XYZ file of C-alpha atoms in Angstrom:
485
model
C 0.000 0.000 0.000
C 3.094 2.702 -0.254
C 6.444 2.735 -1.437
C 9.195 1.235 0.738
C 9.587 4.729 2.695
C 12.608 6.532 3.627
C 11.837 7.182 7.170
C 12.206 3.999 8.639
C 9.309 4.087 11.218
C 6.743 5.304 7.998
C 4.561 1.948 7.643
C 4.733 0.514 4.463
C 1.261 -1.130 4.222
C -0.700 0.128 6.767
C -3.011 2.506 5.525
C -2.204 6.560 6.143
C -0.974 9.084 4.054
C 2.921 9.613 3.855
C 2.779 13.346 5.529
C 0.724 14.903 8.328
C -1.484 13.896 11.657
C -4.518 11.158 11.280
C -6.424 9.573 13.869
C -9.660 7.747 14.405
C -11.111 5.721 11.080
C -14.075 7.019 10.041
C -17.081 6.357 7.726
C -16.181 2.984 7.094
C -18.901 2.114 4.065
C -18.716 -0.586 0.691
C -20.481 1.535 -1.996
C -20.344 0.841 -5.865
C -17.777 -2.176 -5.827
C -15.662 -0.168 -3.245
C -14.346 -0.253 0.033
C -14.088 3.189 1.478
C -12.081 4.300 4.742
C -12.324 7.891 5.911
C -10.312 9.331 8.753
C -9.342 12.239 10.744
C -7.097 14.112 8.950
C -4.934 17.292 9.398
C -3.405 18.260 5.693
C -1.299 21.059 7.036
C 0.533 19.339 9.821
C 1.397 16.620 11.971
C -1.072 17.663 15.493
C -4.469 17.063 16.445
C -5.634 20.606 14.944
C -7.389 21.994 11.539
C -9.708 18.334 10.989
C -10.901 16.752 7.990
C -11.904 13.440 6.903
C -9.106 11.945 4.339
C -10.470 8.932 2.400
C -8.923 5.971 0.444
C -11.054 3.548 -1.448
C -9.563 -0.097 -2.703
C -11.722 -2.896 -4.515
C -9.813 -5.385 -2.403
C -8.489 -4.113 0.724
C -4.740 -4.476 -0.548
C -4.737 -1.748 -3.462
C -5.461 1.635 -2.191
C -6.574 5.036 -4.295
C -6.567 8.540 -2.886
C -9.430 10.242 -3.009
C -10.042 14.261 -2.736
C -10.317 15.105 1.057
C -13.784 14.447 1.692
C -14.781 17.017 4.365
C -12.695 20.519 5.136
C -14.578 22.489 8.275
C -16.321 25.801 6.768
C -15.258 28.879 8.508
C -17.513 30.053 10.496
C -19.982 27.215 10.188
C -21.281 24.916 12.308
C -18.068 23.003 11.991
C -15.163 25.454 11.796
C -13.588 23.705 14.325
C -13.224 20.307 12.971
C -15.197 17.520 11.167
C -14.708 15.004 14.021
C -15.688 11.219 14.181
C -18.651 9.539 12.789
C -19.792 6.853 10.042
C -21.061 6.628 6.370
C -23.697 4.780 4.448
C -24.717 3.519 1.199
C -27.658 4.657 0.246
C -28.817 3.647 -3.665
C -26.273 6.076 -5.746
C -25.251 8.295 -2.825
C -23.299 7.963 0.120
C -24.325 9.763 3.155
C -21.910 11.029 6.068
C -23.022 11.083 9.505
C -20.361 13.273 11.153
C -19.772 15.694 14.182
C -19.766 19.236 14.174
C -16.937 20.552 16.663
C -16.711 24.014 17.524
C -14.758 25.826 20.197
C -17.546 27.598 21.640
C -19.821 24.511 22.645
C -18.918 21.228 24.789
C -21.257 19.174 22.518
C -20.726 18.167 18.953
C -23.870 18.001 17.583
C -24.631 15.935 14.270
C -24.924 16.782 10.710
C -24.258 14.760 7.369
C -22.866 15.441 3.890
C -23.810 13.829 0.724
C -21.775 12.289 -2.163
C -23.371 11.410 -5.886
C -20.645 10.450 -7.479
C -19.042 7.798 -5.655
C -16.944 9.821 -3.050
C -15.148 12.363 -5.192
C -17.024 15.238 -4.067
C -19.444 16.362 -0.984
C -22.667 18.749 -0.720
C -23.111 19.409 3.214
C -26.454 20.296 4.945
C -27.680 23.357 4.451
C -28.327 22.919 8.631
C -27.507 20.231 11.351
C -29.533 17.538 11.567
C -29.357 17.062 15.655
C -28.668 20.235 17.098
C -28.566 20.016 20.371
C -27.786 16.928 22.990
C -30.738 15.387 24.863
C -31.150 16.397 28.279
C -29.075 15.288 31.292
C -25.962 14.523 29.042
C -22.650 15.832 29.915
C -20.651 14.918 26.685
C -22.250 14.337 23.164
C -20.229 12.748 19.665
C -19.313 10.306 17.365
C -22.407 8.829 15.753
C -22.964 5.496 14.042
C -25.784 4.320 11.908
C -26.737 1.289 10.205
C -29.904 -0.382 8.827
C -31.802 -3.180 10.539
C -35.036 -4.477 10.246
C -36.156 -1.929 7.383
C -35.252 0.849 10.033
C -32.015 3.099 10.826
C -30.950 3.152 13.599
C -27.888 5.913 15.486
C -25.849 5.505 18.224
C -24.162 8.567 19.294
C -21.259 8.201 22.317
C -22.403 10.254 25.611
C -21.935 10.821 29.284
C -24.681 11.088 31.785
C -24.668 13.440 34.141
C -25.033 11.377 36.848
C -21.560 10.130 35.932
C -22.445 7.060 33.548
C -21.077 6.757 30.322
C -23.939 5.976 27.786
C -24.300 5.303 23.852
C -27.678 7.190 22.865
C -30.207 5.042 20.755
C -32.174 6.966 17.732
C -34.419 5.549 15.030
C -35.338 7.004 11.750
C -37.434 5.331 8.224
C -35.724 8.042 5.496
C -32.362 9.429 7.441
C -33.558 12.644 7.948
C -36.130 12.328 10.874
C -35.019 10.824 13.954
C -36.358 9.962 17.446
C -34.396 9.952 20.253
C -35.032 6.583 22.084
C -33.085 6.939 25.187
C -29.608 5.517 25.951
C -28.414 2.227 24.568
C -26.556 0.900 26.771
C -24.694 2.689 30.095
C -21.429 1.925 32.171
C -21.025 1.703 35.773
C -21.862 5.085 37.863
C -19.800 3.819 40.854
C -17.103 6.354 41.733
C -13.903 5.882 40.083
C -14.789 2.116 38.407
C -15.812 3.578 35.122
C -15.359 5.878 32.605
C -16.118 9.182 32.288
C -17.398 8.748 28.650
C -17.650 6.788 25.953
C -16.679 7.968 22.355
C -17.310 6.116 18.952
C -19.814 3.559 19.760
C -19.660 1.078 17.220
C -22.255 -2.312 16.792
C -22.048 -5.787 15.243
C -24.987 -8.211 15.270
C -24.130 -12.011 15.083
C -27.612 -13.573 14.623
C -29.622 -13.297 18.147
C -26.069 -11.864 19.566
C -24.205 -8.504 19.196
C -21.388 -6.504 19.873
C -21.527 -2.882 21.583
C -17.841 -1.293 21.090
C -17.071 1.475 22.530
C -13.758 3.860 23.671
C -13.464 5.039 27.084
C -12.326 8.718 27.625
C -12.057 10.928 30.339
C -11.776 14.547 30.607
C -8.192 14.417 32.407
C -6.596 12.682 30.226
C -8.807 12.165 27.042
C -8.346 9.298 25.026
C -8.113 5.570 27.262
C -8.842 2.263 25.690
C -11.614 0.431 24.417
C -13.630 -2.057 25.453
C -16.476 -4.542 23.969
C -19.956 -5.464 25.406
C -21.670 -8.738 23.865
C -25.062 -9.603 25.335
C -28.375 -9.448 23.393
C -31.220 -6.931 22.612
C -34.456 -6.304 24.158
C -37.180 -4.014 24.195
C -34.257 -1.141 22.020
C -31.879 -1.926 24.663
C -28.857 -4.011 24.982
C -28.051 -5.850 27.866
C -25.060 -7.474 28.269
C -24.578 -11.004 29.631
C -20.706 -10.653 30.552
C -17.969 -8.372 31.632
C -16.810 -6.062 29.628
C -13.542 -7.341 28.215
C -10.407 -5.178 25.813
C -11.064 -5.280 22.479
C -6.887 -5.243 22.261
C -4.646 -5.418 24.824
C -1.972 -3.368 23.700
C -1.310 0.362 24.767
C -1.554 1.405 21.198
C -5.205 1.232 19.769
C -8.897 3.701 19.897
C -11.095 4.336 18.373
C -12.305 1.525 16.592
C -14.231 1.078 13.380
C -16.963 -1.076 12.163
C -18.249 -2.279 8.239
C -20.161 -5.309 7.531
C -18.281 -6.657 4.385
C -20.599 -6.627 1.135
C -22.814 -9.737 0.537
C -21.970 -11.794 4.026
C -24.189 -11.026 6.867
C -21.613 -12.334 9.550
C -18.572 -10.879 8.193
C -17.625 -7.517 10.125
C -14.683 -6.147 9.363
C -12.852 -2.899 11.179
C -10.101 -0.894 11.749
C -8.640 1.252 14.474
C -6.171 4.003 15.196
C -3.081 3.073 16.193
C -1.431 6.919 17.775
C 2.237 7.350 18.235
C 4.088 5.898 21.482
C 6.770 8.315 21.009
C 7.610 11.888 22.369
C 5.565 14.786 20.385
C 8.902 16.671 18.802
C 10.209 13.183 17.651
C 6.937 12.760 15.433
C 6.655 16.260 14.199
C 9.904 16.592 13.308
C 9.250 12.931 11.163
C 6.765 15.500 10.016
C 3.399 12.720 10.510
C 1.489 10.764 13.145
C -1.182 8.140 13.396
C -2.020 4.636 11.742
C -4.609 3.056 10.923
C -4.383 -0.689 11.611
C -4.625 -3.917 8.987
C -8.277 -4.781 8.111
C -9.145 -7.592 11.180
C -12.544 -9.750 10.625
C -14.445 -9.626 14.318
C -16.965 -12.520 15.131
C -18.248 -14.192 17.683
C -16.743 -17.339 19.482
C -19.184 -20.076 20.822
C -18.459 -18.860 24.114
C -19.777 -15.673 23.510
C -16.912 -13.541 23.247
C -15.405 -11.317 20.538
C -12.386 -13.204 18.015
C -10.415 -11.087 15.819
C -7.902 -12.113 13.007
C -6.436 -10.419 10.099
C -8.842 -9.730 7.045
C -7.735 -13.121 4.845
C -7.737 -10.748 1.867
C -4.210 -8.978 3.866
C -2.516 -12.791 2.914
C -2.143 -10.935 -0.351
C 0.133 -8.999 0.902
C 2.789 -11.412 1.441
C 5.561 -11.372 -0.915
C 8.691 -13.986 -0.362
C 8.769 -16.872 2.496
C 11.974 -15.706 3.770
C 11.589 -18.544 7.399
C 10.814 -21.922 7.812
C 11.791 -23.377 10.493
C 11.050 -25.805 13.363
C 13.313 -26.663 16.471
C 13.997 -26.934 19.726
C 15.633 -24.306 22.270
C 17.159 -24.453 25.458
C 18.205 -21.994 28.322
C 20.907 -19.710 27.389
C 21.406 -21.275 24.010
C 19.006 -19.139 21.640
C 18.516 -20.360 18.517
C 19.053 -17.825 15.205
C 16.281 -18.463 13.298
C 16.925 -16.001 10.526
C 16.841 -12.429 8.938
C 13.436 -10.660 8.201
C 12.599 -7.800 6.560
C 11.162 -4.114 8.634
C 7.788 -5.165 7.199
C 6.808 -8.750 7.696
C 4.058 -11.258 8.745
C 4.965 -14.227 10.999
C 3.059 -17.525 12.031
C 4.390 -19.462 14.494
C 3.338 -22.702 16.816
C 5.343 -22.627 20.171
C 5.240 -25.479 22.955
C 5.577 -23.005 26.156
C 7.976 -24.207 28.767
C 6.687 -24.880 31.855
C 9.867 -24.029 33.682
C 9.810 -20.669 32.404
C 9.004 -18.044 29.744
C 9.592 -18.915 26.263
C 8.853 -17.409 22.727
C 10.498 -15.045 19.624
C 13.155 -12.150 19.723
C 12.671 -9.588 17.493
C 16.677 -8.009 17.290
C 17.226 -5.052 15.463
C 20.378 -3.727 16.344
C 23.727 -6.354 15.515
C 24.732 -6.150 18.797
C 21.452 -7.421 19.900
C 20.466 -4.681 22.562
C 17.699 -3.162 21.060
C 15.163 -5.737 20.760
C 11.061 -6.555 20.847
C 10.019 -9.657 22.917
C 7.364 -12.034 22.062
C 7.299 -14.705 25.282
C 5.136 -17.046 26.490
C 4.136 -17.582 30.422
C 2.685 -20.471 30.885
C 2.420 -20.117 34.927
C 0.657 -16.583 34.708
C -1.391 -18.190 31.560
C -0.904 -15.142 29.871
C 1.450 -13.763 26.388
C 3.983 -10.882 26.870
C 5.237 -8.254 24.857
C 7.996 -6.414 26.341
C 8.961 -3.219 24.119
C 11.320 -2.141 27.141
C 14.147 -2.226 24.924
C 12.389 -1.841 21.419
C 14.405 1.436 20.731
C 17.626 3.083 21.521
C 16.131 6.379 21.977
C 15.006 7.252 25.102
C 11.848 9.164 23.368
C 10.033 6.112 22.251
C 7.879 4.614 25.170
C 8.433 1.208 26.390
C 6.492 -0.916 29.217
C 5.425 -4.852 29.019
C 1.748 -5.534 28.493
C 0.218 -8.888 28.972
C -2.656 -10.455 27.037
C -4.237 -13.659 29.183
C -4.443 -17.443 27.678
C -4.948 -19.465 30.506
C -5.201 -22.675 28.225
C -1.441 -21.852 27.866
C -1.717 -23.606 31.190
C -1.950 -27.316 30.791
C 1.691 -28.552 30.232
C 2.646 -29.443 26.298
C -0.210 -27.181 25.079
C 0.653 -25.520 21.852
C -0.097 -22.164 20.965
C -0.693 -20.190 17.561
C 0.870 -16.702 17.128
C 0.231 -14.294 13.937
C 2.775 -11.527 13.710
C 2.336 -8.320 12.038
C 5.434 -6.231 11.696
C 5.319 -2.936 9.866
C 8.744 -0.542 10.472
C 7.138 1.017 13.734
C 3.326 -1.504 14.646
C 3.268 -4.343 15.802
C -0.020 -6.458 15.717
C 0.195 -9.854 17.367
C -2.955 -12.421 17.505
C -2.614 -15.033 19.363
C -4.939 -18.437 18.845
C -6.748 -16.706 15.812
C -9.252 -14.736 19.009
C -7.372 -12.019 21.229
C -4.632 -9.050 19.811
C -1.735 -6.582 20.902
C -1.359 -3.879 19.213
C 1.586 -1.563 19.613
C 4.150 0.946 18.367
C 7.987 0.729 18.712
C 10.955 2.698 17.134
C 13.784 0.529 15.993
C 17.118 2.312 15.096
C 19.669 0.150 15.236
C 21.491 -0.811 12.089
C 22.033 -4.366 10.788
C 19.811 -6.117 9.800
C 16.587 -7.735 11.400
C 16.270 -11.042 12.934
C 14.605 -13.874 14.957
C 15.753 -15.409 17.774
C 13.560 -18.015 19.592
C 14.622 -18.142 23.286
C 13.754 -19.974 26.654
C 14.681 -19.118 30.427
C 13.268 -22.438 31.696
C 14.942 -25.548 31.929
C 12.897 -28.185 29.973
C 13.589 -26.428 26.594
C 10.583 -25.001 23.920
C 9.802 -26.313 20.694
C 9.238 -23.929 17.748
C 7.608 -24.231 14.041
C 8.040 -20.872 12.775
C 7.364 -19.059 9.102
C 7.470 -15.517 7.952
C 6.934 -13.499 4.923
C 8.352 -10.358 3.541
C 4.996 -7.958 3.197
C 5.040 -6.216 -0.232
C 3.087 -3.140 -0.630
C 0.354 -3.258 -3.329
C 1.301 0.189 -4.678
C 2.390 3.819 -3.592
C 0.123 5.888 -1.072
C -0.527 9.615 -2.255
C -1.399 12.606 -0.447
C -5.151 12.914 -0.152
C -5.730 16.071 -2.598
C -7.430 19.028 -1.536
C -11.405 18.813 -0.593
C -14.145 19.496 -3.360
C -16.752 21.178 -3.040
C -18.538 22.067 0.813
């Protein structure tokens, strides 16, 4: 999806644009043969500031065109302050934009929509907003997200209450343009200091009598959190959960999530997410961008009831030469040099954990092997690691170890499945084909890249690992200017 880029932390097929600050994926819609990802967008600089929506469009999810900026704010409009976060639908030969207005003078974003009629190239806003103002008794108001069910639409627009609950507001409409307001959705937890202060970008997936409710926590101290998913069932316009809820990912390095049921399969949702920098503010605008948006993932629903998530199959086209194969066994202090890969590069591997210890992949990318991303397995805390701790030699980039549980990892001789995603500076690790990590890291050592599969226990691991260079489709463009407002 771009060029092999000179900056060596510029992804080379995750989608963003080679220059300038993005963040949360919006308007995720299939119209006219096309997949279609919007996002937030600043074209004049690498900072939350001055946003748009960029869009891309690909038939295939692996070749990606540029289209004109889709929405610019309109000075001294109802959005002069930003086109923030919201959705898109297919509507016969249009697509519609559901999308927040921001403005500086008003703690609410209230909702409006622009049109397109000719496939996404150019966009007529409302004359006025189509939800002015927030429903009583809220205390923050954004994001909506609309989709068709049973010959209805329906909106969910991320909220807090103010009698500290965080809430995703329900709406119905039959033509887009009329809407009741229902009442919330779903809430969080108003005990003191358990819950979040607010929940942006509500996002929903129905799997037969079963659903999804996704949604990113945010407070106003320190904004953007994580995000978490709610499955359960409807009833009576509500949805009521029937477990915890659970992270979507359990890295320190994805928001805002993004929905799309794919084209022509009722049970296939795909979405993407923002991955934001883990590195210090000058070091990224000096690089002169920020933000990614993550690899297409498909989301379902296990038989236990909980969300799975795996790389879109259609991102296997991506892969270009098998440059691993191999299978082994390693014991303590003796790791085993699997091989060079490339700064971009997808990874499967089988591992038998040892019990004695923690086991798993090295990712070193300096040639005297101190700067270096851990993959490990431990089996007595039943749960993956990822240590980025010493991921870079610059003190900028952030590090920290984050865990993602497997308690089947447990029972002694157990294997378990890994799927590695490694783009220049994201990292996006699934383990068993269910639960991911996402996260950022800043490699600068020189040499080249290699595996190292590793043990600290004293039975030894076995290992079955392949990987494969990733080869971009073709070279991302700057987004050109917007059309018409």
């Amino acid at each position: 999806m771009s060029a092999l880029p000179a900056d060596p932390h510029l992804p080379a097929v995750h989608l963003r644009p080679p220059r300038n600050w993005i963040n949360d994926p919006n308007g995720l819609v299939f119209h006219r043969g096309h997949y279609h990802v919007f996002f937030q967008y600043n074209p004049h600089g690498p900072q939350h500031s001055n946003v748009h929506w960029g869009h891309f469009r690909s038939p295939d999810l692996i070749n990606w065109e540029p289209l004109p900026v889709a929405l610019a704010p309109t000075p001294d409009g109802y959005d002069a302050d930003g086109c923030f976060s919201g959705n898109a639908v297919s509507v016969d030969d249009r697509m519609v934009a559901f999308y927040s207005a921001h403005r500086n003078d008003r703690w609410w974003q209230p909702i409006t929509t622009a049109e397109s009629q000719d496939n996404g190239r150019t966009w007529s806003k409302r004359p006025h907003l189509l939800i002015p103002e927030p429903p009583a008794g809220t205390t923050m108001y954004r994001d909506p997200y609309v989709w068709r069910q049973d010959d209805r639409w329906r909106m969910l627009v991320g909220s807090a209450l103010d009698d500290g609950r965080a809430a995703a507001l329900l709406y119905e409409s039959d033509d887009l343009e009329n809407w009741a307001y229902l009442g919330p959705f779903h809430t969080g937890d108003a005990a003191a200091g358990t819950g979040p202060i607010g929940w942006e970008c509500p996002q929903y997936a129905t799997f037969g009598d079963r659903s999804a409710l996704i949604v990113s926590d945010w407070t106003p101290r320190n904004g953007p959190s994580h995000t978490t998913v709610h499955t359960g069932r409807e009833s009576d316009g509500r949805f009521v959960a029937d477990s915890p809820p659970a992270p979507l990912d359990h890295g320190p390095d994805f928001y805002a999530p993004a929905l799309l049921k794919a084209p022509g399969d009722d049970e296939r949702w795909l979405l993407w997410a923002w991955a934001w920098e883990a590195r210090d503010d000058a070091w990224a605008h000096g690089a002169g961008w920020a933000g990614v948006l993550t690899l297409p993932r498909e989301v379902s629903l296990t038989a236990g009831g909980t969300v799975a998530q795996r790389p879109a199959r259609e991102v296997l086209a991506l892969r270009g030469a098998r440059t691993l194969h191999r299978t082994g066994h390693v014991t303590q202090g003796e790791p085993v040099e699997l091989g060079q890969v490339s700064p971009s590069f997808d990874l499967t591997a089988v591992l038998v954990p040892d019990a004695t210890g923690t086991s798993g992949l090295r990712l070193v990318t300096s040639a005297d092997g101190s700067e270096h991303l851990d993959i490990l397995l431990d089996p007595a805390a039943g749960h993956l690691v990822v240590d980025r701790s010493h991921a870079s030699l610059d003190r900028r980039a952030r590090g920290g170890s984050y865990t993602l549980p497997h308690p089947a990892m447990k029972r002694s001789g157990s294997p378990v499945g890994l799927r590695v995603i490694v783009d220049r500076s994201i990292a996006e690790i699934y383990l068993a084909d269910e639960q991911v990590l996402t996260l950022r890291f800043y490699p600068l050592g020189e040499g080249p890249w290699r595996l190292q599969a590793r043990t600290t226990g004293t039975l030894g691991s076995e290992f079955a690992v392949e990987s494969w260079d990733l080869a971009p489709a073709d070279a991302l463009r700057e987004p050109t200017p917007a059309g018409r407002g």
